Each structure stands twice: as structure tokens, then as C-alpha cells.
PDB file of C-alpha atoms in Angstrom:
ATOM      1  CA  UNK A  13      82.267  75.566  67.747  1.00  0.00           C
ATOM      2  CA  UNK A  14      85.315  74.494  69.642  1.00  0.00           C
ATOM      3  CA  UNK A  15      86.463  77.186  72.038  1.00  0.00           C
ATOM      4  CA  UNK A  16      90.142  78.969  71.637  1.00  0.00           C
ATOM      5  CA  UNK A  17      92.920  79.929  73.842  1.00  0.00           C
ATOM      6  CA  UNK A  18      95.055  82.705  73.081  1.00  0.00           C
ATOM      7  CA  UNK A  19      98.041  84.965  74.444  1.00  0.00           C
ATOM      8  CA  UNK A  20      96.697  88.225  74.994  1.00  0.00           C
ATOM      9  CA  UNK A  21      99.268  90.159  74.032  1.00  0.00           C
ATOM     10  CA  UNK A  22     103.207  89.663  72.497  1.00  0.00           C
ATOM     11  CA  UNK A  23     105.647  91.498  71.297  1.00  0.00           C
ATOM     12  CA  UNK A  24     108.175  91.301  68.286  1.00  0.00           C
ATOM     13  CA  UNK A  25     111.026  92.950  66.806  1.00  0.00           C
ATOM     14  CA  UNK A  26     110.607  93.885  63.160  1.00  0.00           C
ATOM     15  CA  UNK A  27     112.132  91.818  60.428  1.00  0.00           C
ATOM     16  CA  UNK A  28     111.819  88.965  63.076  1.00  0.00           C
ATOM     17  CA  UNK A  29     109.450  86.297  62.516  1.00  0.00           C
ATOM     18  CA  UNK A  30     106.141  86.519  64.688  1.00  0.00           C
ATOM     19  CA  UNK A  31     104.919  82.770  66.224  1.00  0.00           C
ATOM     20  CA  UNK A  32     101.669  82.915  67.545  1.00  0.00           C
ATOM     21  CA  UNK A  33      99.988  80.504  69.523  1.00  0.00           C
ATOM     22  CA  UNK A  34      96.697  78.626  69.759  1.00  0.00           C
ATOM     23  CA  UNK A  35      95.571  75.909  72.068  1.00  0.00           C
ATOM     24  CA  UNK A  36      92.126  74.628  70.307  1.00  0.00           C
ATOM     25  CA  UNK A  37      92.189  71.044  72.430  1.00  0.00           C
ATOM     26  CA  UNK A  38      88.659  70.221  72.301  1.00  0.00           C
ATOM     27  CA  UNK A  39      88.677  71.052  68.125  1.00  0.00           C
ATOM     28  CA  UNK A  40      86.569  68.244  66.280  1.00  0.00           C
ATOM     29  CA  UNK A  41      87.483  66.258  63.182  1.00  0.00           C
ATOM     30  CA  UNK A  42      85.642  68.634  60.737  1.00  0.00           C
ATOM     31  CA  UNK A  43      86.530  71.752  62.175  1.00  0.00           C
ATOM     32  CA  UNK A  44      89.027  73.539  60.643  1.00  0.00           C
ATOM     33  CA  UNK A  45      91.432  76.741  62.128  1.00  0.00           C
ATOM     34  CA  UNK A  46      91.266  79.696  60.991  1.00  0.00           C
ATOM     35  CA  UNK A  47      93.208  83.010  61.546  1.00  0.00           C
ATOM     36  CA  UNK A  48      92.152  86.637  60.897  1.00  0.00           C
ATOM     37  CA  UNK A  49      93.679  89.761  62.235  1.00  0.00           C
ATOM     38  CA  UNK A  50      92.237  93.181  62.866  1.00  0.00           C
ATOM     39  CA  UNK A  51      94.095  96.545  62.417  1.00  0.00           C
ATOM     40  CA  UNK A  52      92.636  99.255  64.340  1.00  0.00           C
ATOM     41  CA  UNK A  53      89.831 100.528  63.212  1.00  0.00           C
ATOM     42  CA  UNK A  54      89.165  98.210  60.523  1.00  0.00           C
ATOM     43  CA  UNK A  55      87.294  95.272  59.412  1.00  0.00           C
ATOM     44  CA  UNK A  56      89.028  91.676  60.166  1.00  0.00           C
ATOM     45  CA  UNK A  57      91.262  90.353  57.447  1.00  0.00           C
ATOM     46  CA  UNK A  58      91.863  86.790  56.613  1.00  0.00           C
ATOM     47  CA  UNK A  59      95.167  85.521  57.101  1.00  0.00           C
ATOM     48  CA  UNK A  60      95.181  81.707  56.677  1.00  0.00           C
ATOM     49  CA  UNK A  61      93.750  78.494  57.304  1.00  0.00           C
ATOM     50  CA  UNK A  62      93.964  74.807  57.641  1.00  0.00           C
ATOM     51  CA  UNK A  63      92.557  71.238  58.646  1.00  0.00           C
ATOM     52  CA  UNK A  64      95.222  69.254  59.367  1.00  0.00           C
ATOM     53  CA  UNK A  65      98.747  69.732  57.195  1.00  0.00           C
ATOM     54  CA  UNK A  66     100.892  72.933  57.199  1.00  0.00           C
ATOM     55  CA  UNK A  67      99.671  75.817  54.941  1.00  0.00           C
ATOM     56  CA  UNK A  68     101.955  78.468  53.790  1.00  0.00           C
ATOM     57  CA  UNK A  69     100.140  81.668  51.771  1.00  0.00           C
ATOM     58  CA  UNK A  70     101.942  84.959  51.023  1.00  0.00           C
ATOM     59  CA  UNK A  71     100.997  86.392  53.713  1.00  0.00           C
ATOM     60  CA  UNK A  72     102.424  83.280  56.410  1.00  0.00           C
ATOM     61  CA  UNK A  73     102.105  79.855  57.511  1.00  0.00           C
ATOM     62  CA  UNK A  74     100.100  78.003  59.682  1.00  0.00           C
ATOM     63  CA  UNK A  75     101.281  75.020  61.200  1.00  0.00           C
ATOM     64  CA  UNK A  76      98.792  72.533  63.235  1.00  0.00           C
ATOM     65  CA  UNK A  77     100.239  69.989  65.543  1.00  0.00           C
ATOM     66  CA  UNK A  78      99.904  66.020  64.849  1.00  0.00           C
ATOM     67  CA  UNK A  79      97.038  65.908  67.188  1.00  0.00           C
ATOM     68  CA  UNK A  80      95.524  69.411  66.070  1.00  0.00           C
ATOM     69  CA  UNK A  81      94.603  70.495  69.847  1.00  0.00           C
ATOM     70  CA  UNK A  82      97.034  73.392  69.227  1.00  0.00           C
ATOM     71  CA  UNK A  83      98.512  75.722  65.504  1.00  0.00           C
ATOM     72  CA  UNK A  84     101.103  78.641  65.250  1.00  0.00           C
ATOM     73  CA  UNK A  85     100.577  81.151  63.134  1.00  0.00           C
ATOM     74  CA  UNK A  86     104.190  82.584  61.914  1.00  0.00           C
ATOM     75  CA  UNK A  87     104.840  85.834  60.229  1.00  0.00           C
ATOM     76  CA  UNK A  88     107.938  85.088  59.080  1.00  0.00           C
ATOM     77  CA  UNK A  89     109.370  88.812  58.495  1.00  0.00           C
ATOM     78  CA  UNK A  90     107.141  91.395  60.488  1.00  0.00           C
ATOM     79  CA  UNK A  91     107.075  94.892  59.626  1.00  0.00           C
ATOM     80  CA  UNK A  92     105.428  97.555  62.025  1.00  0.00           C
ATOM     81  CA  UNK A  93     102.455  97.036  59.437  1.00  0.00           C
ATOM     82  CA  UNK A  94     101.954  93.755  61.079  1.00  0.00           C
ATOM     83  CA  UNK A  95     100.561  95.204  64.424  1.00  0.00           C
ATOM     84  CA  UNK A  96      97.146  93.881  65.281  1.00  0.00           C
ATOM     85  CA  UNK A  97      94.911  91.783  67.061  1.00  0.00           C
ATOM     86  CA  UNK A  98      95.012  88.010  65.694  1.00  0.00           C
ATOM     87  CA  UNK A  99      92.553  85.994  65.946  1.00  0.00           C
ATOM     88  CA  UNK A 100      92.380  82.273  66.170  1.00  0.00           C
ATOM     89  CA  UNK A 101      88.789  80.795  64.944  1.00  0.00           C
ATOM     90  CA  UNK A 102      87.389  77.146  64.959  1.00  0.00           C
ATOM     91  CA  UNK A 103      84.567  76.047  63.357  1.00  0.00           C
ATOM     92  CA  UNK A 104      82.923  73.186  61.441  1.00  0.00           C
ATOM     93  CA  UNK A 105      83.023  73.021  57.612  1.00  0.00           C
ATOM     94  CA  UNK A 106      84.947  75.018  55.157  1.00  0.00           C
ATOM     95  CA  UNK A 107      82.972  78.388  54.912  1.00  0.00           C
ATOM     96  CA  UNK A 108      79.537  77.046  56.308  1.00  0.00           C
ATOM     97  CA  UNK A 109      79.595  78.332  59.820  1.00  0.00           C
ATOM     98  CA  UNK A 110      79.719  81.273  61.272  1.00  0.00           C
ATOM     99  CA  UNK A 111      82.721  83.210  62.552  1.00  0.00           C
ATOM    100  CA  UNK A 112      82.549  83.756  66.222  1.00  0.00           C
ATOM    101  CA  UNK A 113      85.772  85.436  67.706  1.00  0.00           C
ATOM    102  CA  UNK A 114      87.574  85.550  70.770  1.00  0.00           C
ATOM    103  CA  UNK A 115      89.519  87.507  72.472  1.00  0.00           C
ATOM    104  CA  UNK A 116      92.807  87.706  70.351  1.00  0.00           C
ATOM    105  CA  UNK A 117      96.621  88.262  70.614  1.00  0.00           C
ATOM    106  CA  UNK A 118      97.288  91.276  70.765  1.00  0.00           C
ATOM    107  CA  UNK A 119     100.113  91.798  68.299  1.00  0.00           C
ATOM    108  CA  UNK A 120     102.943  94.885  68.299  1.00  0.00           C
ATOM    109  CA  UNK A 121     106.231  94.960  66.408  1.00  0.00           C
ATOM    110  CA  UNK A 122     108.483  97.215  67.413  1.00  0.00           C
ATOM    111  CA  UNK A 123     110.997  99.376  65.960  1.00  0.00           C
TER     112      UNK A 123
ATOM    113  CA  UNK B  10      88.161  90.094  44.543  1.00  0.00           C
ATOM    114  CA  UNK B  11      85.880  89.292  47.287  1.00  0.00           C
ATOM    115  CA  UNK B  12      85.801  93.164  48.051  1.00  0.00           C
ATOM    116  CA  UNK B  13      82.865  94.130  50.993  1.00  0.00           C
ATOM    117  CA  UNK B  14      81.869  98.207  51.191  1.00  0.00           C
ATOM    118  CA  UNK B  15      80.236 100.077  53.987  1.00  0.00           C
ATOM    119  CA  UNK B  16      78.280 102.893  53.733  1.00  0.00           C
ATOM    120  CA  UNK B  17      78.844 105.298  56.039  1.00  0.00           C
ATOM    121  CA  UNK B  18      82.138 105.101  57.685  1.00  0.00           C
ATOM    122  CA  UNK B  19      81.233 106.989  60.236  1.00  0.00           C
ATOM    123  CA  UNK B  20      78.174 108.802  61.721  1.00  0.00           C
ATOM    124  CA  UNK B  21      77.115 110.509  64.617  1.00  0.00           C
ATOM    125  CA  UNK B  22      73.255 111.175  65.772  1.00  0.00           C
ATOM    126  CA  UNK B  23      71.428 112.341  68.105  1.00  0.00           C
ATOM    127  CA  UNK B  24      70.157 110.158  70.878  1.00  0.00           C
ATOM    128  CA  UNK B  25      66.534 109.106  69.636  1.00  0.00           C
ATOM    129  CA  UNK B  26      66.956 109.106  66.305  1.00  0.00           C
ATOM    130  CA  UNK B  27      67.479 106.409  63.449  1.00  0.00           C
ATOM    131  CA  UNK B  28      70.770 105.305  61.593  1.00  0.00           C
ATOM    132  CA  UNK B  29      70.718 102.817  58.590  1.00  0.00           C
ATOM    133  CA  UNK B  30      74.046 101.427  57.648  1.00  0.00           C
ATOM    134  CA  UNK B  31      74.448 100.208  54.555  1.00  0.00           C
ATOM    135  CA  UNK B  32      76.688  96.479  53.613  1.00  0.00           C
ATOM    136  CA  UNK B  33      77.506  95.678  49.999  1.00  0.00           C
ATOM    137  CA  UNK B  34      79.055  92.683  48.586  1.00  0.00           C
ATOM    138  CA  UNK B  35      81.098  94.828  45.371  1.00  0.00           C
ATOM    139  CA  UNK B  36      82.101  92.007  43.114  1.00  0.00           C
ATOM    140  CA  UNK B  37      80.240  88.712  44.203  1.00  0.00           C
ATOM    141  CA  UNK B  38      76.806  87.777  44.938  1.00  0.00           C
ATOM    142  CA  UNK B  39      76.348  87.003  48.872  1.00  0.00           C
ATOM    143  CA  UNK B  40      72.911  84.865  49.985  1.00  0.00           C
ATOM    144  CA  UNK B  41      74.205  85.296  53.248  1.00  0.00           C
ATOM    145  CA  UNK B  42      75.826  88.417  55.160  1.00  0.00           C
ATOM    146  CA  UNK B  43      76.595  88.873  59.178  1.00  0.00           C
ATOM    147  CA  UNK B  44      76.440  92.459  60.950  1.00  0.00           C
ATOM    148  CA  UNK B  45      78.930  92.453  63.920  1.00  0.00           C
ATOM    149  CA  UNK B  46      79.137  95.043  66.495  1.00  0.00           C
ATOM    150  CA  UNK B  47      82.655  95.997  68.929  1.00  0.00           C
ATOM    151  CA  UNK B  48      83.268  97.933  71.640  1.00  0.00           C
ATOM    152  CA  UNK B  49      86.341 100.051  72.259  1.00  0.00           C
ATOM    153  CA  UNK B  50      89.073  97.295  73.428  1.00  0.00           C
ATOM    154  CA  UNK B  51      86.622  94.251  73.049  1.00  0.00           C
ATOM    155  CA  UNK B  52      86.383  91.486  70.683  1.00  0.00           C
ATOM    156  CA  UNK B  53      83.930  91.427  67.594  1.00  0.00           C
ATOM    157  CA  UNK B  54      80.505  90.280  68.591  1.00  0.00           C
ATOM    158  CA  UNK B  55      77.973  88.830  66.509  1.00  0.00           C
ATOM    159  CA  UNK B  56      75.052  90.259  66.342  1.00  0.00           C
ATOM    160  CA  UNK B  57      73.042  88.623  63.402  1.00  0.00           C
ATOM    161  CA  UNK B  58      72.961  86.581  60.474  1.00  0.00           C
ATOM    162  CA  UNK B  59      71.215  88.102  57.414  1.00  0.00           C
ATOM    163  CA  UNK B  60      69.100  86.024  54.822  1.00  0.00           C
ATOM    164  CA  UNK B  61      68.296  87.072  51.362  1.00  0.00           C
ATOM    165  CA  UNK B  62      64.897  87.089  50.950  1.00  0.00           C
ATOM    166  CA  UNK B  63      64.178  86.234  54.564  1.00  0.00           C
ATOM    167  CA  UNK B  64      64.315  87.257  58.269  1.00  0.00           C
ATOM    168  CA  UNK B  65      68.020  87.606  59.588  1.00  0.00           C
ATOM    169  CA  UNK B  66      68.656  85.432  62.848  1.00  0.00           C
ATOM    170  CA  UNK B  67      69.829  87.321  66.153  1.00  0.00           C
ATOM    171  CA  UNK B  68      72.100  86.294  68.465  1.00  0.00           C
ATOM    172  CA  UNK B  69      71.153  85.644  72.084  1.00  0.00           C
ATOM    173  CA  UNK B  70      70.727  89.374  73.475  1.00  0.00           C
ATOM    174  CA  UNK B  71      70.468  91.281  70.313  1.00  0.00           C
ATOM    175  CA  UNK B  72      67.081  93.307  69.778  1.00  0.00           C
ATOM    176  CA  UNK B  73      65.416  92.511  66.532  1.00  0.00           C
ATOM    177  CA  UNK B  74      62.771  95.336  66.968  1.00  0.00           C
ATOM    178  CA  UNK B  75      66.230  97.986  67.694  1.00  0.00           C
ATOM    179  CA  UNK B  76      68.405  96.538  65.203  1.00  0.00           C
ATOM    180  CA  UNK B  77      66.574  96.071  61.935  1.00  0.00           C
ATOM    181  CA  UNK B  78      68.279  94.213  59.300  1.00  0.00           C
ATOM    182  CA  UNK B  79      67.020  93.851  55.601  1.00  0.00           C
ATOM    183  CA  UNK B  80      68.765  91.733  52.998  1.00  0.00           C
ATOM    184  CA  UNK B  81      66.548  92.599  49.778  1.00  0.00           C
ATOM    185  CA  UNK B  82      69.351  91.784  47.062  1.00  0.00           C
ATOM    186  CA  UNK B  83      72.667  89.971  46.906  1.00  0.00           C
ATOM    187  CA  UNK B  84      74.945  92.249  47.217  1.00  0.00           C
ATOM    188  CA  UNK B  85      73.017  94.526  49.658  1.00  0.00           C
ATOM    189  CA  UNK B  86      72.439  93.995  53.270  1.00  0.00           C
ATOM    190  CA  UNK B  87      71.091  97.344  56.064  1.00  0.00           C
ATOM    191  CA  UNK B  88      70.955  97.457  59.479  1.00  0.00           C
ATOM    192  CA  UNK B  89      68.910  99.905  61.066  1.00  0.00           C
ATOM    193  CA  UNK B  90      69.671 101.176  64.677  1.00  0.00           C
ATOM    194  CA  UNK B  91      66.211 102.669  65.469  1.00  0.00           C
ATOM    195  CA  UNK B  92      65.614 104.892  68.301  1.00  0.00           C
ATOM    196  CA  UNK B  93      69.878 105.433  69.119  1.00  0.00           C
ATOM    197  CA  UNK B  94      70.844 105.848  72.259  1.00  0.00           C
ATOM    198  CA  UNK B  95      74.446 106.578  73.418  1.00  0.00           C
ATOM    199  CA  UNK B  96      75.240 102.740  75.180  1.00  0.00           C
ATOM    200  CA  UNK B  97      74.449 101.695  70.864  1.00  0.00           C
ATOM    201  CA  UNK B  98      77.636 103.965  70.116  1.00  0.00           C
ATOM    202  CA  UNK B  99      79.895 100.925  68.407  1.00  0.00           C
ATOM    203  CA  UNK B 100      82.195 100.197  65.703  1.00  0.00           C
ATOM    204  CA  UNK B 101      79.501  98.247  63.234  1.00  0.00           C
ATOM    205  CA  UNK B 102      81.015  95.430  61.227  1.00  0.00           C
ATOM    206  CA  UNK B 103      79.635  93.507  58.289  1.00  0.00           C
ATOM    207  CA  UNK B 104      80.517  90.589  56.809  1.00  0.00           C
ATOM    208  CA  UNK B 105      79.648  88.721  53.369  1.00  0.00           C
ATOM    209  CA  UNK B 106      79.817  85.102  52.588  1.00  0.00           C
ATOM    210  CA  UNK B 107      81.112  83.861  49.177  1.00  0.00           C
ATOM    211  CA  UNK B 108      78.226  81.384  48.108  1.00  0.00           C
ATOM    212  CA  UNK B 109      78.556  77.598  49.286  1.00  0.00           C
ATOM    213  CA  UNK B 110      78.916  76.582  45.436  1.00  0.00           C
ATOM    214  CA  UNK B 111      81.695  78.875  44.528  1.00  0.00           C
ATOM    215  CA  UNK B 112      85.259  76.862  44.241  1.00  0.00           C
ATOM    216  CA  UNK B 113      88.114  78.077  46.301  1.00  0.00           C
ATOM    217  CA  UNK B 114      87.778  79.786  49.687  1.00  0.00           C
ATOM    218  CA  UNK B 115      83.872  78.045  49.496  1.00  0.00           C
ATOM    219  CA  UNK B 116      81.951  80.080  51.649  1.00  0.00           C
ATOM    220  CA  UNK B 117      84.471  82.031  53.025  1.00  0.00           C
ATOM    221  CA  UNK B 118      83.807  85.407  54.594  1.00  0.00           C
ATOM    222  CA  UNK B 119      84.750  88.890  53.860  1.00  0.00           C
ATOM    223  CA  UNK B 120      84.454  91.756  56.058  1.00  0.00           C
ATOM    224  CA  UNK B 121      83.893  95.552  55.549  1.00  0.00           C
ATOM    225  CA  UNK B 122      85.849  98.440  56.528  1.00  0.00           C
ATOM    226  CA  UNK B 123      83.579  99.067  59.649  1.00  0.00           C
ATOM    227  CA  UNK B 124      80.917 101.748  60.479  1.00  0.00           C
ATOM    228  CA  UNK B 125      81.936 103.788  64.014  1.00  0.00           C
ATOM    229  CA  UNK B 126      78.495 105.061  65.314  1.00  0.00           C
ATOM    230  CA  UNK B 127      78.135 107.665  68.105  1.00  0.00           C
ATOM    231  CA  UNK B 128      74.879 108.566  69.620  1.00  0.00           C
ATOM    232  CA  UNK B 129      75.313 112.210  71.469  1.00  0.00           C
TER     233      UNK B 129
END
């Protein structure tokens, strides 16, 4: 699976939107990006995820670059709820792989 | 849907002794579930992939004789920490995969609330 590159930590102002970023350069053609976030002390949570167009869900949108070496993951209104670490996975088919996770963003909205 | 239970949510032992953790799948059948282990400010780590009705696969580094794992139904996956020791005290994670021939999220997975272990 492709390897990820993350911020390790950002900050946001609630009701603001959160854009986080992921550089996946060496992604393949079949590997799609997907983003999960982890509240403390709790299991990892699916967010979103994508191939190669824009997805938007109700929980936010995931936008992948032309060239798909990089995707932003935007929370567009983010309430103190919102704080977590996000992570940003690669991997080969839709479902078939295994999840392997990084490091994360670190994510905290503040007051 | 797609709801994954763990069984307990926490537990504390004493060093030596055996803790089984229990992983169900609540409202979908899972062939195949994942136990993932983290350590305070560290990423999730994989740890094994569990079969039904065969031997899970360990990662690189991960004891199969210390961390037993038995997948005997589909919707039921245990991992064993046999003889605990304090460096095993973790937050355990499973996961459960919807089956490759569902439609939708195909294959996607679904993770538990966690199981925070500590070995006195």
C-alpha cells in the first residue's frame, strides 16, 4: 500500500471549515483514499472516501487532485465534537485490503 | 448498520494471567475480522487478520503463541492475551469486514469501541 504524509497536528476555530491535507504521491491506479478519524478512546470511524472525483457525504468532502498524488479532507462547519486524530489511508481495491494507518493529523477545534 | 461490539471495555489483570477479549460483528455476517493494538499517543497497529474457520495471519512481530485469536462463527472473533505482562497493557481494537459480495461500502471495515487492557 502506498505510503501517506500527513500534518501532525492543526488547529481550527469552530463553525470554521477544517481542510486537511494528504500527500499520497506514489498512490497507484487502483488504490483508492480513504479517511477515518479516531476520538479518544475509541474505535476509528469512517469518514469518507474516493478514487478519483470529489465525494461529498454528510459528514464532509473529499477532494483528490487531477493527478491524485495529494486529497483534502474538509469539514465544512467544525464543532468541538470534531476533535480527533484523522487519518489518511491508501490501499488497493474497494474494501479488499487491509487498513494500515499512519500517523495522523492531529485535529483540535477550539472554542 | 454495520455496528461492531467489544466485550470487555476495559480490564485489568494481574501480570501472568490470561485475558480473552471478545469482537462481534452485531448486525452483519463478517468472514473476515482484524484485532489492532495502540499505545498511549501512537498510531493503531495491526496486529492480525482473523479467518473464519481458519488460522488468523500475524503481522511481522506479533506472537501467535501470546496472542491467540479464534474466529469460530461470523459474527464472533477472540483474542486471547495469554500469560499478561505489563509492556501487553494496550488499547485493543477490532475490526470487521462487510463481506466482498455485499453492495455498497463492499468490504468495508467497521471498528469496535476498543478494549483498554492493563496488566499490574
Amino acid at each position: 500500500d502506498a505510503k501517506t504524509t500527513q500534518p501532525t497536528s492543526m488547529d481550527c476555530a469552530e463553525g470554521r471549515a477544517a481542510n486537511l491535507p494528504c500527500n499520497h504521491s506514489t498512490i497507484s491506479g487502483n488504490e483508492y483514499v480513504y479517511w477515518y478519524r479516531q476520538i479518544h478512546s475509541q474505535g476509528p470511524q469512517y469518514i469518507i472516501h474516493g478514487l478519483k472525483n470529489n465525494e461529498t457525504n454528510e459528514m464532509a468532502s473529499l477532494i483528490i487532485t487531477e493527478d491524485r498524488k495529494s486529497s483534502t479532507l474538509i469539514l465544512p462547519h467544525a464543532t468541538l465534537r470534531d476533535t480527533a486524530v484523522y487519518y489518511c489511508i491508501v490501499r488497493a481495491y474497494q474494501g479488499a485490503q487491509k487498513l494500515v494507518f499512519g500517523q495522523g493529523t492531529r485535529l483540535t477545534i477550539n472554542p | 448498520g454495520a455496528v461492531v461490539s467489544q466485550h470487555p471495555s476495559r480490564v485489568i489483570c494481574k501480570s501472568g494471567t490470561s485475558v480473552k477479549i471478545e469482537c462481534r460483528s452485531l448486525d452483519f455476517q463478517a468472514t473476515t475480522m482484524f484485532w489492532y493494538r495502540q499505545f498511549p499517543k501512537q498510531s493503531l497497529m495491526l496486529m492480525a487478520t482473523s479467518n473464519e474457520g481458519s488460522k488468523a495471519t500475524y503481522e511481522q512481530g506479533v506472537e501467535k503463541d501470546k496472542f491467540l485469536i479464534n474466529h469460530a462463527s461470523l459474527t464472533l472473533s477472540t483474542l486471547t492475551v495469554t500469560s499478561a505482562h505489563p509492556e501487553d497493557s494496550s488499547f485493543y481494537i477490532c475490526s470487521a469486514r462487510l463481506p466482498l459480495t455485499s453492495g455498497g461500502r463492499i468490504g468495508e471495515q467497521f471498528f469496535g469501541p476498543g478494549t483498554r487492557l492493563t496488566v499490574l
